[in-house]
PDB file of C-alpha atoms in Angstrom:
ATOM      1  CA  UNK A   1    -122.281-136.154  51.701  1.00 85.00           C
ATOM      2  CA  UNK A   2    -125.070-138.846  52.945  1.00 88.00           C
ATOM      3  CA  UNK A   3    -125.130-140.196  56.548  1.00 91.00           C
ATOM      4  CA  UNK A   4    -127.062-143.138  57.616  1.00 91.00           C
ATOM      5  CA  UNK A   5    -128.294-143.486  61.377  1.00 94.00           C
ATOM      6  CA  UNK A   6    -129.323-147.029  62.404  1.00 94.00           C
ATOM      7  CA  UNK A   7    -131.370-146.954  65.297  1.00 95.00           C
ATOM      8  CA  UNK A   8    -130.535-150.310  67.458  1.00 95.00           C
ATOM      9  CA  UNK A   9    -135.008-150.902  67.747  1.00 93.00           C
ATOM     10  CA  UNK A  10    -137.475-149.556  64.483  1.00 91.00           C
ATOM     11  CA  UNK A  11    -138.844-146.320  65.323  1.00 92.00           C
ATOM     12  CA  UNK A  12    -142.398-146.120  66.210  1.00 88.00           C
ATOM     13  CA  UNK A  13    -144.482-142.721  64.735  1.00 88.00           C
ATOM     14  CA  UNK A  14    -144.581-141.131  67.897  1.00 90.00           C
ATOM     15  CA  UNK A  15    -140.590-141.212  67.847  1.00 93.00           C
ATOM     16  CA  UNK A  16    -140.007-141.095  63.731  1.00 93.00           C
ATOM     17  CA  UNK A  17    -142.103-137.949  64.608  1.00 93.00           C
ATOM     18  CA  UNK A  18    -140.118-136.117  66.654  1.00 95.00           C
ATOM     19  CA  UNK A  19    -137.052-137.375  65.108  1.00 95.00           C
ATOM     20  CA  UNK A  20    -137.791-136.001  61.277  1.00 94.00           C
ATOM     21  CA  UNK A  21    -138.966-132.520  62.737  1.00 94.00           C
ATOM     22  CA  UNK A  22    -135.336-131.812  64.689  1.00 94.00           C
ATOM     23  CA  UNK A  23    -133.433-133.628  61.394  1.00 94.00           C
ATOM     24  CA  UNK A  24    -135.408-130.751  59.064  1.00 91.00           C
ATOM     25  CA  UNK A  25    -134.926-127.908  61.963  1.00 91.00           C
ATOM     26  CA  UNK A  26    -131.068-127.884  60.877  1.00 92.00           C
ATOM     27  CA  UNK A  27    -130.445-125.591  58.038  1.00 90.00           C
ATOM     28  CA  UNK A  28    -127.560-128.348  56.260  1.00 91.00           C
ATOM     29  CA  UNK A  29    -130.194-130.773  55.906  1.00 90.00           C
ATOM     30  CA  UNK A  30    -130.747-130.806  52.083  1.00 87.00           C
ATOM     31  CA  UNK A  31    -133.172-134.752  52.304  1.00 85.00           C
ATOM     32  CA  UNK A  32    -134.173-136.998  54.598  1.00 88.00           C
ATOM     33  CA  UNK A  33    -135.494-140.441  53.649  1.00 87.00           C
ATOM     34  CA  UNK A  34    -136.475-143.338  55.670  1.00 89.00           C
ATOM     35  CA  UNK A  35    -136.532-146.781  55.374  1.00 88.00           C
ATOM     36  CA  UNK A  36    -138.126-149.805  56.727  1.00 88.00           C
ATOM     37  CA  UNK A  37    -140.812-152.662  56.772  1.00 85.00           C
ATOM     38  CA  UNK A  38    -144.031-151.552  54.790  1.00 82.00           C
ATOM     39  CA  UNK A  39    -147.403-151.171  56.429  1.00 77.00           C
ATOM     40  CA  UNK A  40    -150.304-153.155  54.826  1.00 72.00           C
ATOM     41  CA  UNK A  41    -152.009-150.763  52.866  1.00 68.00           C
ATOM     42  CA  UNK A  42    -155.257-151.850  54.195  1.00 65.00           C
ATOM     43  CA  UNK A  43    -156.876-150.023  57.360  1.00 60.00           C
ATOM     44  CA  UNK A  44    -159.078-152.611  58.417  1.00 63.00           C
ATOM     45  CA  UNK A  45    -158.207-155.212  61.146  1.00 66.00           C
ATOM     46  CA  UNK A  46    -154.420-154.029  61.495  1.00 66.00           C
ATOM     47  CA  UNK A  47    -152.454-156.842  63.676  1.00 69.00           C
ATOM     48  CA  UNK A  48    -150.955-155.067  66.859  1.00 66.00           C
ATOM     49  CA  UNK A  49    -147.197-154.443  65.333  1.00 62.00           C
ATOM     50  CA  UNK A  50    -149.135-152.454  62.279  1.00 60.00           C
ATOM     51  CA  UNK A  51    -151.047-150.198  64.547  1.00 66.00           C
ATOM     52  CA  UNK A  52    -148.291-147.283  64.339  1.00 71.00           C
ATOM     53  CA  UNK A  53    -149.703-146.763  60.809  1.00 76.00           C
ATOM     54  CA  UNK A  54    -150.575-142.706  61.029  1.00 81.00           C
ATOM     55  CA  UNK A  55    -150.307-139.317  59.395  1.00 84.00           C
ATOM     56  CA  UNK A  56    -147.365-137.447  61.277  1.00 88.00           C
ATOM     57  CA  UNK A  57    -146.571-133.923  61.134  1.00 89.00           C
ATOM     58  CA  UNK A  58    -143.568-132.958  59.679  1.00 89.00           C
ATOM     59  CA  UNK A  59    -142.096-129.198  59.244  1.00 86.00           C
ATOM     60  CA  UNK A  60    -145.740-128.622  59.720  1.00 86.00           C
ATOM     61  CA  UNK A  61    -146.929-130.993  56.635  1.00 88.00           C
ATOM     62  CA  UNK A  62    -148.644-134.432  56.876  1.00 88.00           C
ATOM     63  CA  UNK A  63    -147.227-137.025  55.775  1.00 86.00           C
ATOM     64  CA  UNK A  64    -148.615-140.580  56.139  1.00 84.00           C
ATOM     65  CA  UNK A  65    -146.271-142.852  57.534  1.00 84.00           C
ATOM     66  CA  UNK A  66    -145.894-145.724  55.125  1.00 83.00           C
ATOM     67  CA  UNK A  67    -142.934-147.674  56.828  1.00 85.00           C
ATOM     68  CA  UNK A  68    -141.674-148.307  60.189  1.00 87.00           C
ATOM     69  CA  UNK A  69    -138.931-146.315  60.676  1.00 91.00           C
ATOM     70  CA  UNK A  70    -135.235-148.891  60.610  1.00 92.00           C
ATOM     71  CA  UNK A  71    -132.928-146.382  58.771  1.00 93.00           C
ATOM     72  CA  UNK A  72    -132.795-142.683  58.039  1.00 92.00           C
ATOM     73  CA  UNK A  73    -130.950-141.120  54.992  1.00 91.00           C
ATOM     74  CA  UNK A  74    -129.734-137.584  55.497  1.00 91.00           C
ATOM     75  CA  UNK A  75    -128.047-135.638  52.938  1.00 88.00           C
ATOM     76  CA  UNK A  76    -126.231-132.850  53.968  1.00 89.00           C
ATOM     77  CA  UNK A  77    -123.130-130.310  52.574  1.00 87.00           C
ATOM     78  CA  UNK A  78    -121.183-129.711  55.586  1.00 89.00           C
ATOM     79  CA  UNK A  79    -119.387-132.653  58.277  1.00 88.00           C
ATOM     80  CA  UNK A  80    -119.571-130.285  61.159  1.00 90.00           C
ATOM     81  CA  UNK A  81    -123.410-131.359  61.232  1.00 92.00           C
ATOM     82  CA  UNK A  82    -122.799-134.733  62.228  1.00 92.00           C
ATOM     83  CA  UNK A  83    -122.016-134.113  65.374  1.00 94.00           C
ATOM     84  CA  UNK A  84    -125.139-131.727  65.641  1.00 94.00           C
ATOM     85  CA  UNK A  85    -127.674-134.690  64.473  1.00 94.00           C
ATOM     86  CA  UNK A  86    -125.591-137.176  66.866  1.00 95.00           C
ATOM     87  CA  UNK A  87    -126.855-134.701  69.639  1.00 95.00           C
ATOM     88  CA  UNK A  88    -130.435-134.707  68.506  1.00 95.00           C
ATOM     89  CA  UNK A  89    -129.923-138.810  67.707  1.00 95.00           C
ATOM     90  CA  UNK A  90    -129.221-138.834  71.462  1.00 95.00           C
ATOM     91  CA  UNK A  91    -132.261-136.809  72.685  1.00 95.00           C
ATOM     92  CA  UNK A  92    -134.868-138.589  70.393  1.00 95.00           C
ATOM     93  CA  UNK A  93    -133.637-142.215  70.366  1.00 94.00           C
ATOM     94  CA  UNK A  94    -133.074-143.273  74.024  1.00 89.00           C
ATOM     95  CA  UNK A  95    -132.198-146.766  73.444  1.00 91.00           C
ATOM     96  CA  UNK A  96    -129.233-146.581  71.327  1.00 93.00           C
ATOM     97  CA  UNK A  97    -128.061-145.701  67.326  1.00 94.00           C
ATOM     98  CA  UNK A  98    -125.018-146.206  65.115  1.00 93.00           C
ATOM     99  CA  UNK A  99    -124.443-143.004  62.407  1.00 92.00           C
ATOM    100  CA  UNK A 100    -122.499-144.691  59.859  1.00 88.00           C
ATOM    101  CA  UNK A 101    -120.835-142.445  57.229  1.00 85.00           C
ATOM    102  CA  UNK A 102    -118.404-145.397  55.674  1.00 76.00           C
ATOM    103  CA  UNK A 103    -120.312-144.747  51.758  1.00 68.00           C
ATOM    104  CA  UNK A 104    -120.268-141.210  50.394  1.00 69.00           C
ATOM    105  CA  UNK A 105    -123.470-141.538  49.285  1.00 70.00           C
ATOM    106  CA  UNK A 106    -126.328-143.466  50.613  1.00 67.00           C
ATOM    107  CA  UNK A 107    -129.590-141.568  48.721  1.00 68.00           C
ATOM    108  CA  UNK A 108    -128.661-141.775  44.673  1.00 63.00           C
ATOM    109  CA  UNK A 109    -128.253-138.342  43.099  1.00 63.00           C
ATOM    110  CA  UNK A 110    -128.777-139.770  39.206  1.00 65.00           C
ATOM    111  CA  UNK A 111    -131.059-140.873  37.294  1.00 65.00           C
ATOM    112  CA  UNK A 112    -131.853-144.521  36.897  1.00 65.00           C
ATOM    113  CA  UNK A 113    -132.938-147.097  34.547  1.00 67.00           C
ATOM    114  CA  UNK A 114    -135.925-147.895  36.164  1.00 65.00           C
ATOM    115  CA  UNK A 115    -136.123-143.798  36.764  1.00 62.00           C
ATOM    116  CA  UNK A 116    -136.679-143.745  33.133  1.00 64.00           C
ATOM    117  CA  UNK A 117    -138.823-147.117  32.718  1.00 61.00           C
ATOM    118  CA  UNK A 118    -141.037-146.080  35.237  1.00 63.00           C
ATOM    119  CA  UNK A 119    -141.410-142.081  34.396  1.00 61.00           C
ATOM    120  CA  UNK A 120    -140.089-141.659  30.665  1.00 63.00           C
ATOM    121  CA  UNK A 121    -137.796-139.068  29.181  1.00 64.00           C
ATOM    122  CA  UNK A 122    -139.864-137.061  31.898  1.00 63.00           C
ATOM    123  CA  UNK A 123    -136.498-134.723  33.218  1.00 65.00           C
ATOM    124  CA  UNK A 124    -136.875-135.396  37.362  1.00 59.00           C
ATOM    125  CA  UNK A 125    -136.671-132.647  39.737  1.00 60.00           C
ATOM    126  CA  UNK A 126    -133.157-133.268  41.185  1.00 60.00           C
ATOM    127  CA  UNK A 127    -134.738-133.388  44.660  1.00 57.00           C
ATOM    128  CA  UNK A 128    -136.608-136.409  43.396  1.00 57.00           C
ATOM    129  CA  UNK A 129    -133.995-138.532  41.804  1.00 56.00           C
ATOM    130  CA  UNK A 130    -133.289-141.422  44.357  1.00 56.00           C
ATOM    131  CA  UNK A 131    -136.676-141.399  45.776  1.00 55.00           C
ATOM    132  CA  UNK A 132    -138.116-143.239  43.886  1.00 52.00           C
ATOM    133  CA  UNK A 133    -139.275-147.056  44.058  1.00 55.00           C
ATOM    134  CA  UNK A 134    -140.170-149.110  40.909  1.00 51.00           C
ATOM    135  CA  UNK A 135    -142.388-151.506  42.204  1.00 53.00           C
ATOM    136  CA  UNK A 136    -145.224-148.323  43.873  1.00 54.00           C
ATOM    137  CA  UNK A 137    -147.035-145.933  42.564  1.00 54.00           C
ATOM    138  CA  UNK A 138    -144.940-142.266  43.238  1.00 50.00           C
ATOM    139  CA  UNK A 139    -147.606-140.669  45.255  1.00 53.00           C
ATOM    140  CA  UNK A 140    -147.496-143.505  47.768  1.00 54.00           C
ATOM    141  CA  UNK A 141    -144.169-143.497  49.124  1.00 54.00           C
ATOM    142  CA  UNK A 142    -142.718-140.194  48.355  1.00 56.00           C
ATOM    143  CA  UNK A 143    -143.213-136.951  50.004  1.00 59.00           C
ATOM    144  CA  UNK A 144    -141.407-133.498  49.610  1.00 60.00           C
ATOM    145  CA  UNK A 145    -141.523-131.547  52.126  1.00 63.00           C
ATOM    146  CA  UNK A 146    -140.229-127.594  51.036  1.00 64.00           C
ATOM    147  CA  UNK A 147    -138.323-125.852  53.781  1.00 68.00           C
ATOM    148  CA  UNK A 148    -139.601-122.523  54.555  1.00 63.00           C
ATOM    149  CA  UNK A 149    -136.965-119.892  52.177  1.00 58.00           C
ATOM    150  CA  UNK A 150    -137.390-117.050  54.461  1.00 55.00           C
ATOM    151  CA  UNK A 151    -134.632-114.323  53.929  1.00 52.00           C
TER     152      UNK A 151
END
C-alpha cells in the first residue's frame, strides 16, 4: 500500500532532512520518493527561492537534493503505520499536512514503456521500477538508499 503526505508549504532541506531520516527509521517503510519543483542544475548565481539546493544526509548517505520537497511517496506493507508517520508528520512539519491514502498505489510497481525505451530489455531491480523519469539522466534524480539488514 502507497500513502501520499501533502505538506500545506514545500519543504525546505533543513525540514525534507529531518523528515526522510524519521520516514526510513520505521522498519514498514519499504520506499520513499519525493516530489516537487526542480532546482536549476546550475550552481552559479542561484535566485533566493533556489538557495535550499544541498546534499542532505539520509540514513547516513548523501543524497543531493534535486527538488523542493511538495509531496512524499511512502510505500509500506502494513496500515497500522499510518498512524505512526502521522505522528512523525506532526513533529517535523509544524505548519500543517494532509496524508491521503484514497489510490492504492501512488509509486508504480511495473515496468513501463518508457522503462523499456529509456533502459532496454535491461530487467530493473524491482526497487527501481517507478523511479524512474524519461526526460533525466538515472543518476540525477534517483537515489537508493539500502537499509541497514542487521539480524
Amino acid at each position: 500500500m502507497d500513502i501520499e503526505i501533502f505538506p500545506h508549504r514545500v519543504l525546505g532541506s533543513d525540514t525534507t532532512e529531518k523528515l526522510l531520516n524519521d520516514l526510513e527509521s520505521l522498519e514498514d517503510v519499504k520506499r520513499t520518493v519525493i516530489h516537487g519543483p526542480r532546482f536549476p542544475k546550475t550552481e552559479e548565481t542561484l535566485p533566493p527561492q533556489y538557495r535550499e539546493r544541498r546534499v542532505i544526509q539520509v540514513n547516513g548517505e548523501d543524497v543531493t537534493l534535486q527538488v523542493k520537497t511538495g509531496r512524499i511517496f511512502v510505500e509500506l506493507t502494513m496500515e497500522s503505520t499510518i498512524k505512526e508517520i502521522e505522528d512523525i508528520c506532526k513533529k517535523d512539519i509544524p505548519y500543517g499536512f494532509d496524508i491521503n491514502q484514497s489510490r492504492t498505489s501512488y509509486i508504480r510497481k511495473e515496468q513501463t514503456v518508457s522503462d523499456r525505451i529509456k533502459y532496454g530489455d535491461m530487467e530493473l531491480p524491482e526497487d527501481l521500477v517507478g523511479m524512474t523519469d524519461q526526460y533525466s539522466s538515472f543518476d540525477d534524480h534517483v537515489k537508493i538508499i539500502r537499509k541497514d539488514t542487521l539480524d
